[in-house]
XYZ file of C-alpha atoms in Angstrom:
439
model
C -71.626 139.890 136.927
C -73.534 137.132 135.072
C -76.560 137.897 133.234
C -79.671 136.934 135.648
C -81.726 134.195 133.508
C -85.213 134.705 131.985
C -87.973 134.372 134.460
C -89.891 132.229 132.212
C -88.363 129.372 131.430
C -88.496 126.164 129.550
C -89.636 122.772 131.554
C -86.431 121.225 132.830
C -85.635 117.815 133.482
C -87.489 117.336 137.000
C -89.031 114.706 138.821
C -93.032 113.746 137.664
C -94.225 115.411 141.203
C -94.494 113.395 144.118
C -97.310 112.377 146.698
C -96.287 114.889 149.102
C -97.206 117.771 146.393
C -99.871 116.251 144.935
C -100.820 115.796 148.669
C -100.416 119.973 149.233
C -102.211 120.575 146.132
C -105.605 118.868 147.284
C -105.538 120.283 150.665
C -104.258 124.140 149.283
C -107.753 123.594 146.948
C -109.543 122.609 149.880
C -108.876 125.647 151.742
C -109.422 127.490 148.539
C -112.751 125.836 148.513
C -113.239 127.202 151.294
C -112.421 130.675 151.201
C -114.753 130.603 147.967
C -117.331 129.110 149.494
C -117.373 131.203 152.434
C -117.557 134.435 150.348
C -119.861 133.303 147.842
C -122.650 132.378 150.529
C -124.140 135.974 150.841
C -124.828 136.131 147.517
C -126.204 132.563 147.433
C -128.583 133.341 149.806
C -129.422 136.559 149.319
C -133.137 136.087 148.643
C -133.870 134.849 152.440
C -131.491 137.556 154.063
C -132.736 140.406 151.973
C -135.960 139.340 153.243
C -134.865 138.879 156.749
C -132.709 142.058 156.745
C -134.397 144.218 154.410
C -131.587 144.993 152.017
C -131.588 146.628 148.371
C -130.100 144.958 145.805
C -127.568 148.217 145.765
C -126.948 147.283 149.435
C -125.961 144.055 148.587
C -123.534 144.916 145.880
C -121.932 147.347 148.191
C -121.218 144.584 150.867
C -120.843 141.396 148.906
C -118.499 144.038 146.274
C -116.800 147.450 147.599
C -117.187 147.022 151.131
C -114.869 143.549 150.988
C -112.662 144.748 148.386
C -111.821 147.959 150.474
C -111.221 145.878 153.525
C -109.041 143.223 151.375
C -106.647 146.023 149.910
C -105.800 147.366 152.985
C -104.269 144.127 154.447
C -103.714 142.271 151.290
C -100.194 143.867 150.355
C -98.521 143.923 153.899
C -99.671 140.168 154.517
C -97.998 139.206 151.237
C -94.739 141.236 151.851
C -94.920 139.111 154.926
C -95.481 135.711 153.701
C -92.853 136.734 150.521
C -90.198 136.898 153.946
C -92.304 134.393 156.456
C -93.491 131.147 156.657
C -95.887 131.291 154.061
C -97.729 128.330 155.000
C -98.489 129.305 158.515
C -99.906 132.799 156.898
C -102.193 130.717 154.605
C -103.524 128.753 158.062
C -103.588 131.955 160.390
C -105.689 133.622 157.458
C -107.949 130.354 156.905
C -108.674 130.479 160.774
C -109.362 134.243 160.515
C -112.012 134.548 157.728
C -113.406 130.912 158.693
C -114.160 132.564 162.179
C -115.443 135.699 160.477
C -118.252 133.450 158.607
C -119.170 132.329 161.428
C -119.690 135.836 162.830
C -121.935 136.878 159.522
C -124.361 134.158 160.944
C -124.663 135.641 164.259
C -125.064 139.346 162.556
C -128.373 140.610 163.508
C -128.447 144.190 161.676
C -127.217 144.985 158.071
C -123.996 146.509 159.713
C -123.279 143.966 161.628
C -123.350 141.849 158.484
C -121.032 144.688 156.722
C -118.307 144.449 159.611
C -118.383 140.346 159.470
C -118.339 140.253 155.578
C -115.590 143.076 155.427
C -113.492 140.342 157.917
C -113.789 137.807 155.481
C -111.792 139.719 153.487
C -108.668 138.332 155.320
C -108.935 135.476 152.851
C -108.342 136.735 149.607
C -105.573 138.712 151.357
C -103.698 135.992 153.376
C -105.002 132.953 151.572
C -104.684 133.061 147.891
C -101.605 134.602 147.084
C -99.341 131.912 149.661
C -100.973 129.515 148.098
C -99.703 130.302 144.658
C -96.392 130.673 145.534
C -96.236 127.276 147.668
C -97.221 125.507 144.486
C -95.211 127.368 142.692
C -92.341 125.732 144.597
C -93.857 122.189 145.017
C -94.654 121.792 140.513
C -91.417 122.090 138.502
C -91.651 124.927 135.201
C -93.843 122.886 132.709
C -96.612 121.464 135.496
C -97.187 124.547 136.666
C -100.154 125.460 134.423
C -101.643 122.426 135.118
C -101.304 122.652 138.831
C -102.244 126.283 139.176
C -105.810 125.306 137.208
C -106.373 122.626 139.414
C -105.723 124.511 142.485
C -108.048 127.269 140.677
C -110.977 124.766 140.781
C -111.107 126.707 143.799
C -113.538 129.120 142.971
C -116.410 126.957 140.785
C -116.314 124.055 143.367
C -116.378 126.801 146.496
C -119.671 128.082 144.675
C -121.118 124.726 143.972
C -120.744 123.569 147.461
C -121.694 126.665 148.827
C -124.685 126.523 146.591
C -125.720 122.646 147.037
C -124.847 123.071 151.297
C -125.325 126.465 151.822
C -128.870 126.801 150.321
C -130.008 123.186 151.182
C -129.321 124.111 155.147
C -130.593 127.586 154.863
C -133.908 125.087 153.366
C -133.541 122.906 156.087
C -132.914 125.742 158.815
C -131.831 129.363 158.379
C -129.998 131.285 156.606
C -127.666 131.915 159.708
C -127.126 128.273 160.525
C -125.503 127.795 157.173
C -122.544 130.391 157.481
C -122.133 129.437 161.148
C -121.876 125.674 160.138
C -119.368 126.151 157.019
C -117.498 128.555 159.429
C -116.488 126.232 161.513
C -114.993 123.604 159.090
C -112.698 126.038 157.673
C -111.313 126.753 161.251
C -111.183 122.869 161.755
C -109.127 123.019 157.515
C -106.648 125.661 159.210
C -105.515 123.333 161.511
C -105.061 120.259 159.733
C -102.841 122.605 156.849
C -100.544 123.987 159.941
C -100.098 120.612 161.692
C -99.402 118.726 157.866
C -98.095 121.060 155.511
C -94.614 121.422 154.979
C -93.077 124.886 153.873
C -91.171 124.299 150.524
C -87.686 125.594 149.377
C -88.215 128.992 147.770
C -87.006 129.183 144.027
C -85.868 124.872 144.847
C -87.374 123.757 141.006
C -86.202 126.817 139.364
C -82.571 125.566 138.913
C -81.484 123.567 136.432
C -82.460 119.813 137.714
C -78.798 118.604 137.750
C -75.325 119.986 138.671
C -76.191 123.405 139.321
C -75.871 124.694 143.111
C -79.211 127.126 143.629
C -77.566 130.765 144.777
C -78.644 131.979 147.675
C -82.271 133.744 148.172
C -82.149 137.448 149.149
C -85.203 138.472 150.715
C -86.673 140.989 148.591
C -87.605 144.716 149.385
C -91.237 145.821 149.600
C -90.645 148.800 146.970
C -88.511 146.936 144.921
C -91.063 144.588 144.669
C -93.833 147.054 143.519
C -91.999 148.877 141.130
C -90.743 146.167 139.086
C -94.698 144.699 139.005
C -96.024 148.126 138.213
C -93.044 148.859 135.914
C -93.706 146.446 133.725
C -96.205 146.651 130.583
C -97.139 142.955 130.374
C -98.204 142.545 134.376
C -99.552 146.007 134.415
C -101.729 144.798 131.512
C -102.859 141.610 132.303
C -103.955 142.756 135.527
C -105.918 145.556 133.782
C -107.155 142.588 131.328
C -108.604 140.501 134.261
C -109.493 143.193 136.051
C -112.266 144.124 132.956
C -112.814 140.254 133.407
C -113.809 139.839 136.649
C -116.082 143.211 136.533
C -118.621 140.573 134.520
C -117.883 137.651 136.574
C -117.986 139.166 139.912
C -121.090 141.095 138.858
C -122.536 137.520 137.777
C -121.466 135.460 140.029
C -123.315 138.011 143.047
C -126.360 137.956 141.428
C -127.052 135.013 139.364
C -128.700 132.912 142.100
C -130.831 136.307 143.212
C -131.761 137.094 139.212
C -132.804 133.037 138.955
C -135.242 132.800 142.113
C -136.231 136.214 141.806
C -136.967 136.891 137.859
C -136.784 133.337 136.309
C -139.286 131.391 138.947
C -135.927 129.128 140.578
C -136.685 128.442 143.710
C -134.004 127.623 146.680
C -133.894 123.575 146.592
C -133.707 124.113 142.480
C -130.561 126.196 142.945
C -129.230 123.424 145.244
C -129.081 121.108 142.672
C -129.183 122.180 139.116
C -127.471 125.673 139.531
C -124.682 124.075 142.125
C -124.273 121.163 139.412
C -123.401 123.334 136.852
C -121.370 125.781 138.331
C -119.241 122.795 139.337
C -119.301 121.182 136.689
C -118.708 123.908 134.283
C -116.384 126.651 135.599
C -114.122 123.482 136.463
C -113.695 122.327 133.177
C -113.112 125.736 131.732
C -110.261 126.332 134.818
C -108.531 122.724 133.759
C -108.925 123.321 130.437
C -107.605 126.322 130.443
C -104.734 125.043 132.716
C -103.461 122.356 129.781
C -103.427 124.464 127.290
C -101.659 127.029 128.893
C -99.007 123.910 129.784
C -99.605 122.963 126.007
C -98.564 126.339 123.778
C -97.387 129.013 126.194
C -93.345 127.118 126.613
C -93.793 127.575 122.484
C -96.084 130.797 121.921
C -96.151 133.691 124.407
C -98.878 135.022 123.874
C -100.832 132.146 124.596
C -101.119 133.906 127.693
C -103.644 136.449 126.390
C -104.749 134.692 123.466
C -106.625 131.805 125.931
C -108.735 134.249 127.663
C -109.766 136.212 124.551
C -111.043 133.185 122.669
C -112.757 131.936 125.967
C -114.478 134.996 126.522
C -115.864 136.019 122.859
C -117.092 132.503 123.225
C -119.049 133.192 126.156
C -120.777 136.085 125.060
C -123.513 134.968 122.878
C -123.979 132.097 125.585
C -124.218 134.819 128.199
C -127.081 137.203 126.249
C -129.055 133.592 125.802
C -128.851 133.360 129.468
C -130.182 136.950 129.961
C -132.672 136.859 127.485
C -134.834 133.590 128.305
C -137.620 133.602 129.857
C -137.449 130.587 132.167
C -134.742 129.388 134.466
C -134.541 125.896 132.927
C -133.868 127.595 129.338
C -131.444 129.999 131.176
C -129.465 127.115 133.013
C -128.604 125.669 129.316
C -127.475 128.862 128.375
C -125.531 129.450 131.342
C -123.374 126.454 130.647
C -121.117 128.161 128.154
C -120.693 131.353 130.482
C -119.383 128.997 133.285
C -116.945 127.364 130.878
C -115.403 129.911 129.073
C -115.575 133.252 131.467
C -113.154 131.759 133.891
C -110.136 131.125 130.814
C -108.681 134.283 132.237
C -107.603 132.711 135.803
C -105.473 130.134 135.021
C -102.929 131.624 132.594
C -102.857 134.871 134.501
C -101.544 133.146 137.704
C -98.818 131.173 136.048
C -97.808 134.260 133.568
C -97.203 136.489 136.945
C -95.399 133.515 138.676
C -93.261 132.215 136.066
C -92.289 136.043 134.891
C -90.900 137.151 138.587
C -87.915 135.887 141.065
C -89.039 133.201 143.361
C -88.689 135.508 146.445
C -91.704 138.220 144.593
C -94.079 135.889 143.888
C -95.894 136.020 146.332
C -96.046 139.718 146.532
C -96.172 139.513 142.694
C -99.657 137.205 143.151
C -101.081 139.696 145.502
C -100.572 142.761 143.476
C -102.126 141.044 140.682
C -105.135 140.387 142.760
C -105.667 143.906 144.067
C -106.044 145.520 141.100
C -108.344 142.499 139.873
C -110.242 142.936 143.434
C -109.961 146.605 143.127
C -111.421 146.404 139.317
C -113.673 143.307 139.447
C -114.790 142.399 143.065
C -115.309 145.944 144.113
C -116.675 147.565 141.352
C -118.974 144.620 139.740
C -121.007 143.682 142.008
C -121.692 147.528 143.675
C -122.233 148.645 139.640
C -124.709 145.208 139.025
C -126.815 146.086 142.456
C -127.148 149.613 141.947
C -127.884 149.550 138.130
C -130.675 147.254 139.020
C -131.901 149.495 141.649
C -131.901 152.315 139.223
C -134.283 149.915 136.536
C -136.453 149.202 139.599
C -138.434 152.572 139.164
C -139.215 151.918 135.442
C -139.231 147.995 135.509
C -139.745 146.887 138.954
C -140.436 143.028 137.622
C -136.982 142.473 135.157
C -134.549 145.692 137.159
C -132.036 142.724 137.115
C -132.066 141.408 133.708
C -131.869 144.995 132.194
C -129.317 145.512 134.306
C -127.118 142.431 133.033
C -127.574 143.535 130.033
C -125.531 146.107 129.994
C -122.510 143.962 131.094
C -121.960 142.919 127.504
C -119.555 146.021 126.626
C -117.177 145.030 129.290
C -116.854 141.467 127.862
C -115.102 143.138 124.676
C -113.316 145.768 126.607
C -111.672 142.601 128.086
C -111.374 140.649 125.052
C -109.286 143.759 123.894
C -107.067 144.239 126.802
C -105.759 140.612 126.358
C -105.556 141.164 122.352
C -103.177 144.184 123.087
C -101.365 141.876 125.849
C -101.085 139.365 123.276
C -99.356 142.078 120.636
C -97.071 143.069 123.822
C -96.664 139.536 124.604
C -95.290 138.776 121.276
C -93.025 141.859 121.198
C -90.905 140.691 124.430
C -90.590 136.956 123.117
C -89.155 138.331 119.401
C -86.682 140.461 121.468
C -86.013 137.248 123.415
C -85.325 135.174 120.315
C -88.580 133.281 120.947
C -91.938 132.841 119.529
């Protein structure tokens, strides 16, 4: 029996990518935009349905944190077990269609759990569209353009957020609250359809051959245990999802309250956050993703532990940004601060997708993607945001005018409990490549 080769691998001699992926890339961000945007627009506009609802910030936290997390784990492992055996591109649409539908649903909610049961549906798309997604790029960017594809496809998230922020609050302005999720629900139904009817589902494992004179053998569909153990089994992935999983407690936690904590505590009000907070969100989070995406592309064939060391330079950066942003006392002064907090917290995202997809078999990645999520989402989404809203709700009684900003202030630990965890991935990291004969 021949040795099976290293998952990660050195760039071979492949094609530059073609229009047709390049073409798959823009519309798999789209929908990613999407699904972002979707799930970002309770907390963007939680000012006017707190005061339409009458919810607690710890209410919020629990349905814009645990309560979608819960309802994400349940579904997120046997949808990618499916799409790791399925069509994965018809999952991706199917799920699109879903949580687009389920937006629309959280605009027609009338009591707070109505609103829980819609937002908890939403949930279908970090199950069914995130994960497919990575894998279908996977097999449209040869090893070497992977790093670079995977952090533009993660532009994602800060363009999701600035859209949702620049549309979502200008028509809850313009109208309601309601009329904005019901609107942006409907174009993501309309984005399902166009990916179903244009997308084409890619070889699995086709660019992970040698580019010339070697016949690809075959692709055994892999078991769901199988699967899990060798994920779990493994120090590195265990770790790195542990790693971003201490990450995304801060960002989650940030990113749920930040527009709240602006309009409510720094004087912002809604048409400011449609343009200056939804400018820099875009603008910032983007260039730390593509940043973050080159250099991974840059030292990680060479060095590793790149993959750790990115996302613990990025995030000691951010934190003296990050207490700025807490500390000042107006919301113009805390937009300049927040610029280096939307550049640097997201250097996590990028080489943690393309680590867990280069480092697996071509027929676990997608499973391999959404196990790395759920314990981020188990970690970060549902435990952030439902800590942030009810440690704010505990400073109400004592400091009922800054609850919030005491309350971010005591996210500052877990930005060097994370900077850790990726120092000690790094050390394990560098142990596997010196047993590999690399760097």
């Amino acid at each position: 029996m021949k040795a099976a080769p290293s998952p990660l691998q050195a760039p071979a001699a492949h094609p530059p990518p073609d229009a047709r992926a390049w073409y798959v890339l823009g519309a798999l961000c789209f929908v990613y935009v999407l699904n972002f945007l979707d799930r970002q627009l309770l907390s963007i506009l939680a000012k006017p349905i707190q005061d339409d609802l009458g919810v607690t910030d710890g209410q919020l936290g629990l349905i814009s944190g645990l309560y979608f997390a819960l309802f994400y784990c349940t579904i997120s492992i046997p949808v990618a077990w499916l799409a790791d055996r399925a069509n994965r591109v018809k999952v991706l649409s199917i799920a699109c269609a879903l949580w687009s539908a389920a937006t629309v649903a959280c605009g027609l909610s009338a009591t707070y759990p109505q609103l829980v049961a819609a937002r908890m549906a939403v949930g279908v798309g970090e199950a069914g569209g995130v994960p497919p997604s990575y894998a279908i790029i996977t097999d449209y960017f040869a090893p070497g353009r992977r790093g670079t594809a995977l952090g533009l496809f993660n532009l994602g998230p800060p363009l999701g957020q600035a859209m949702g922020v620049a549309f979502g609050a200008s028509i809850a302005a313009a109208y309601s609250w309601r009329s904005a999720f019901v609107v942006l629900g409907v174009v993501g139904i309309v984005a399902a359809i166009v990916v179903w009817a244009t997308i084409r589902e890619p070889k699995r494992g086709g660019l992970d051959q040698p580019a010339a004179g070697v016949a690809p053998a075959p692709m055994e569909k892999a078991g769901f245990m199988e699967t899990v153990s060798m994920f779990f089994g493994r120090k590195d992935l265990v770790l790195l999802s542990l790693a971003c999983g201490a990450t995304q407690f801060v960002t989650y936690a940030v990113m749920n309250f930040t527009v709240l904590f602006l309009m409510r505590e720094k004087g912002m009000s809604l048409q400011e956050v449609a343009l200056y907070y939804a400018l820099l969100i875009g603008v910032g989070i983007s260039l730390g993703m593509y940043a973050s995406g080159r250099l991974i592309d840059r030292y990680s064939v060479r060095y590793r532990q790149a993959y750790a060391l990115i996302p613990a330079v990025g995030l000691l950066g951010a934190v003296p940004f990050f207490t700025g942003f807490v500390w000042a006392p107006r919301w113009e002064l805390a937009l300049l601060f927040l610029i280096g907090p939307t550049f640097f917290n997201y250097f996590y995202l990028s080489p943690a997708v393309a680590l867990v997809q280069e480092a697996v078999r071509p027929n676990q990645r997608v499973m391999s993607g959404a196990l790395l999520l759920l314990v981020m989402n188990l970690i970060g989404l549902g435990l952030g945001p439902t800590y942030l809203g009810a440690a704010s709700d505990y400073f109400r009684a004592t400091n009922p005018d800054n609850s919030l900003q005491i309350a971010f202030y005591t996210l500052i630990p877990f930005y060097f409990l994370a900077i850790g965890m990726f120092l000690m991935l790094a050390r394990v990291l560098k142990g596997m490549a010196h047993r590999n004969g690399g760097h």
